[in-house]
Short mmCIF file of N, CA and C in Angstrom, two decimals:
data_model
loop_
_atom_site.label_atom_id
_atom_site.label_comp_id
_atom_site.label_asym_id
_atom_site.label_seq_id
_atom_site.Cartn_x
_atom_site.Cartn_y
_atom_site.Cartn_z
N MET A 1 -5.64 20.22 20.17
CA MET A 1 -4.74 19.50 20.58
C MET A 1 -4.11 18.94 19.59
N VAL A 2 -2.70 18.65 19.84
CA VAL A 2 -2.06 18.48 18.96
C VAL A 2 -1.37 17.04 19.01
N SER A 3 -1.24 16.38 17.91
CA SER A 3 -1.00 14.70 18.14
C SER A 3 0.60 14.62 17.97
N SER A 4 1.10 13.94 18.62
CA SER A 4 2.75 13.95 18.48
C SER A 4 3.18 12.69 17.91
N SER A 5 2.33 11.91 17.22
CA SER A 5 2.07 10.68 16.60
C SER A 5 2.91 10.68 15.05
N ALA A 6 3.98 10.30 14.73
CA ALA A 6 4.45 10.14 13.24
C ALA A 6 3.46 10.06 12.52
N PRO A 7 3.49 10.21 11.18
CA PRO A 7 2.33 10.12 10.22
C PRO A 7 2.81 8.80 9.65
N VAL A 8 1.38 8.59 9.25
CA VAL A 8 1.32 7.01 8.93
C VAL A 8 1.86 6.92 7.39
N THR A 9 2.70 6.18 6.78
CA THR A 9 3.15 6.34 5.35
C THR A 9 2.62 4.92 4.97
N GLN A 10 1.90 4.74 3.69
CA GLN A 10 1.26 3.72 2.99
C GLN A 10 2.28 3.32 1.96
N HIS A 11 2.55 1.71 1.87
CA HIS A 11 3.39 1.33 0.95
C HIS A 11 2.22 0.96 0.19
N PRO A 12 3.03 1.58 -1.40
CA PRO A 12 2.00 1.47 -2.65
C PRO A 12 1.94 -0.19 -3.28
N LEU A 13 2.60 -1.01 -2.63
CA LEU A 13 2.06 -2.35 -2.69
C LEU A 13 1.21 -2.89 -1.83
N ASN A 14 0.87 -2.04 -0.71
CA ASN A 14 0.42 -2.84 0.46
C ASN A 14 -0.33 -1.68 1.06
N PRO A 15 -1.19 -0.96 0.38
CA PRO A 15 -1.95 -0.04 1.01
C PRO A 15 -2.67 -0.06 2.40
N LEU A 16 -3.39 -1.18 2.62
CA LEU A 16 -3.94 -1.86 3.67
C LEU A 16 -3.41 -2.05 4.66
N ASN A 17 -1.62 -2.10 4.45
CA ASN A 17 -0.60 -2.30 5.67
C ASN A 17 -1.03 -3.85 5.82
N LEU A 18 -1.44 -4.89 5.14
CA LEU A 18 -1.39 -6.19 5.80
C LEU A 18 -0.42 -6.79 5.98
N PRO A 19 -0.28 -7.80 6.86
CA PRO A 19 0.64 -8.68 7.36
C PRO A 19 1.30 -9.43 6.49
N PRO A 20 2.66 -9.73 6.18
CA PRO A 20 3.58 -10.37 4.75
C PRO A 20 2.81 -11.78 5.21
N ILE A 21 2.79 -12.67 3.74
CA ILE A 21 2.50 -13.58 3.72
C ILE A 21 4.17 -14.46 4.09
N ALA A 22 4.64 -14.02 3.47
CA ALA A 22 6.39 -14.84 3.09
C ALA A 22 7.34 -13.49 3.49
N THR A 23 8.45 -13.51 4.04
CA THR A 23 9.69 -12.89 4.02
C THR A 23 10.83 -13.23 3.47
N ILE A 24 10.92 -12.40 2.26
CA ILE A 24 12.37 -12.71 1.72
C ILE A 24 13.72 -13.00 2.60
N GLY A 25 14.14 -14.02 2.24
CA GLY A 25 15.47 -14.53 2.67
C GLY A 25 14.93 -15.30 4.18
N LYS A 26 13.82 -15.62 4.20
CA LYS A 26 13.13 -16.55 5.92
C LYS A 26 12.79 -17.75 4.92
N SER A 27 12.96 -18.76 5.87
CA SER A 27 12.51 -20.19 5.25
C SER A 27 11.14 -20.16 5.66
N LEU A 28 10.49 -20.78 4.67
CA LEU A 28 8.85 -20.93 4.58
C LEU A 28 8.59 -22.26 5.45
N ILE A 29 7.32 -22.24 5.98
CA ILE A 29 6.53 -23.40 7.09
C ILE A 29 5.69 -23.67 6.23
N VAL A 30 5.42 -24.66 5.81
CA VAL A 30 4.82 -25.16 5.17
C VAL A 30 3.60 -26.45 6.18
N THR A 31 2.27 -25.62 5.99
CA THR A 31 1.43 -25.75 7.02
C THR A 31 0.40 -26.60 6.38
N GLY A 32 0.30 -27.13 5.02
CA GLY A 32 -0.68 -27.86 4.65
C GLY A 32 -1.79 -27.29 3.53
N ASP A 33 -2.48 -27.78 3.27
CA ASP A 33 -3.24 -27.26 2.46
C ASP A 33 -5.27 -27.75 2.75
N THR A 34 -5.10 -27.69 4.40
CA THR A 34 -6.24 -27.64 4.77
C THR A 34 -6.47 -26.72 5.76
N MET A 35 -7.84 -26.24 6.29
CA MET A 35 -8.00 -25.08 7.33
C MET A 35 -9.39 -25.68 7.84
N LYS A 36 -9.33 -25.46 9.07
CA LYS A 36 -10.93 -25.43 9.97
C LYS A 36 -11.97 -24.63 9.57
N PHE A 37 -13.07 -25.11 9.18
CA PHE A 37 -14.12 -24.49 8.48
C PHE A 37 -15.54 -25.30 8.78
N ASN A 38 -16.40 -24.37 9.40
CA ASN A 38 -17.69 -24.74 10.00
C ASN A 38 -18.35 -24.80 8.58
N PHE A 39 -18.65 -26.24 8.14
CA PHE A 39 -19.50 -26.60 7.11
C PHE A 39 -20.90 -26.22 7.15
N GLY A 40 -21.34 -25.90 8.04
CA GLY A 40 -22.79 -25.45 8.35
C GLY A 40 -23.20 -23.98 7.98
N LEU A 41 -22.15 -23.03 7.88
CA LEU A 41 -21.72 -22.04 7.00
C LEU A 41 -22.05 -21.54 5.86
N LEU A 42 -21.77 -23.14 5.29
CA LEU A 42 -22.04 -23.03 3.60
C LEU A 42 -23.61 -22.64 3.07
N LYS A 43 -23.82 -21.79 2.11
CA LYS A 43 -24.87 -21.55 1.55
C LYS A 43 -24.85 -22.16 0.03
N LEU A 44 -25.25 -23.29 -0.47
CA LEU A 44 -25.02 -23.76 -2.20
C LEU A 44 -26.35 -23.44 -2.70
N HIS A 45 -26.19 -22.78 -3.57
CA HIS A 45 -27.39 -22.95 -4.38
C HIS A 45 -27.01 -23.33 -6.06
N PRO A 46 -27.30 -24.85 -5.95
CA PRO A 46 -27.12 -25.70 -7.03
C PRO A 46 -28.11 -25.22 -8.29
N GLU A 47 -27.78 -25.32 -9.62
CA GLU A 47 -28.66 -25.32 -10.69
C GLU A 47 -29.18 -23.82 -10.54
N ARG A 48 -28.39 -22.66 -9.68
CA ARG A 48 -28.95 -21.48 -10.27
C ARG A 48 -28.04 -20.54 -11.50
N MET A 49 -28.79 -19.87 -11.99
CA MET A 49 -27.98 -19.31 -13.37
C MET A 49 -26.82 -18.22 -12.78
N VAL A 50 -26.00 -17.93 -13.62
CA VAL A 50 -25.12 -17.15 -13.26
C VAL A 50 -24.97 -16.32 -15.26
N ASP A 51 -25.79 -15.08 -15.24
CA ASP A 51 -25.64 -14.29 -16.06
C ASP A 51 -24.57 -13.35 -16.33
N PHE A 52 -23.42 -13.68 -17.01
CA PHE A 52 -22.04 -13.01 -16.68
C PHE A 52 -22.62 -11.42 -17.59
N GLU A 53 -23.04 -11.64 -18.88
CA GLU A 53 -23.67 -10.66 -19.78
C GLU A 53 -24.53 -9.97 -18.65
N SER A 54 -25.55 -10.01 -18.09
CA SER A 54 -26.07 -9.29 -17.61
C SER A 54 -25.27 -8.35 -16.32
N LEU A 55 -24.34 -8.96 -16.04
CA LEU A 55 -23.27 -8.69 -14.93
C LEU A 55 -22.41 -7.49 -15.42
N ARG A 56 -21.75 -7.73 -16.41
CA ARG A 56 -21.18 -6.91 -17.17
C ARG A 56 -21.98 -5.81 -17.75
N VAL A 57 -22.98 -6.02 -18.29
CA VAL A 57 -24.15 -4.45 -18.54
C VAL A 57 -24.18 -3.72 -17.38
N ASN A 58 -24.06 -4.33 -16.19
CA ASN A 58 -24.32 -3.58 -14.97
C ASN A 58 -23.16 -2.90 -14.12
N ASP A 59 -22.09 -2.95 -15.34
CA ASP A 59 -20.40 -2.55 -14.48
C ASP A 59 -20.11 -3.41 -13.46
N PHE A 60 -20.52 -4.84 -13.51
CA PHE A 60 -19.95 -5.66 -12.60
C PHE A 60 -19.22 -6.99 -13.51
N ASP A 61 -18.41 -6.67 -14.37
CA ASP A 61 -17.48 -7.45 -15.07
C ASP A 61 -16.84 -8.31 -14.43
N ILE A 62 -17.17 -9.68 -14.21
CA ILE A 62 -16.30 -10.82 -13.07
C ILE A 62 -15.79 -11.89 -13.98
N GLU A 63 -16.33 -12.10 -15.01
CA GLU A 63 -16.15 -13.21 -15.81
C GLU A 63 -14.86 -13.80 -15.71
N ASP A 64 -14.25 -12.51 -16.63
CA ASP A 64 -12.66 -13.08 -16.44
C ASP A 64 -11.99 -13.44 -15.02
N LEU A 65 -12.46 -12.99 -14.01
CA LEU A 65 -11.62 -13.51 -13.07
C LEU A 65 -12.06 -15.00 -12.74
N PHE A 66 -13.49 -15.56 -13.10
CA PHE A 66 -13.76 -17.11 -13.13
C PHE A 66 -12.75 -17.55 -14.21
N ILE A 67 -12.46 -17.01 -15.55
CA ILE A 67 -11.84 -18.11 -16.14
C ILE A 67 -10.40 -17.89 -15.81
N LYS A 68 -9.89 -16.98 -15.27
CA LYS A 68 -8.34 -16.73 -14.72
C LYS A 68 -7.66 -17.95 -13.91
N GLN A 69 -9.04 -18.19 -12.73
CA GLN A 69 -8.88 -19.08 -11.85
C GLN A 69 -9.47 -20.87 -12.37
N GLY A 70 -10.28 -21.20 -13.65
CA GLY A 70 -10.36 -22.09 -13.95
C GLY A 70 -11.95 -22.50 -13.66
N TRP A 71 -12.32 -21.49 -13.10
CA TRP A 71 -13.76 -21.84 -12.82
C TRP A 71 -14.84 -21.85 -13.66
N LYS A 72 -14.45 -21.36 -14.74
CA LYS A 72 -15.82 -21.05 -15.61
C LYS A 72 -16.39 -22.27 -16.27
N ARG A 73 -15.61 -23.30 -16.13
CA ARG A 73 -16.48 -24.81 -16.78
C ARG A 73 -17.41 -24.81 -15.56
N TYR A 74 -17.31 -24.50 -13.94
CA TYR A 74 -18.59 -24.43 -13.50
C TYR A 74 -19.78 -23.74 -13.81
N PHE A 75 -19.80 -22.98 -14.92
CA PHE A 75 -21.10 -22.27 -14.75
C PHE A 75 -21.41 -22.34 -16.46
N ASP A 76 -20.76 -23.32 -17.42
CA ASP A 76 -21.22 -23.59 -18.48
C ASP A 76 -22.50 -24.38 -18.44
#
C-alpha cells in the first residue's frame, strides 16, 4: 500500500510542531497573568530536602535551571 501524503518536514527550531505563541508582524493580545487552576491538584512537600549534588552525580543536573529562574533561594 502506497501513501499519497507529502513527507512531513520538521522545523529545526520547532521539532514538535508546537503552535506559535506570537506571530511577527501581528498585534499581541494581552491576556493577563492568571490562569484557572484546580488548587486541589497541588501536592506541596514543605521542608523536604533537595540534594542537588546527589542529583548531579546521578546525571540529573538541574541546579542551574533553578538558579537561572531565581528559584535557588527557596532551596537554601
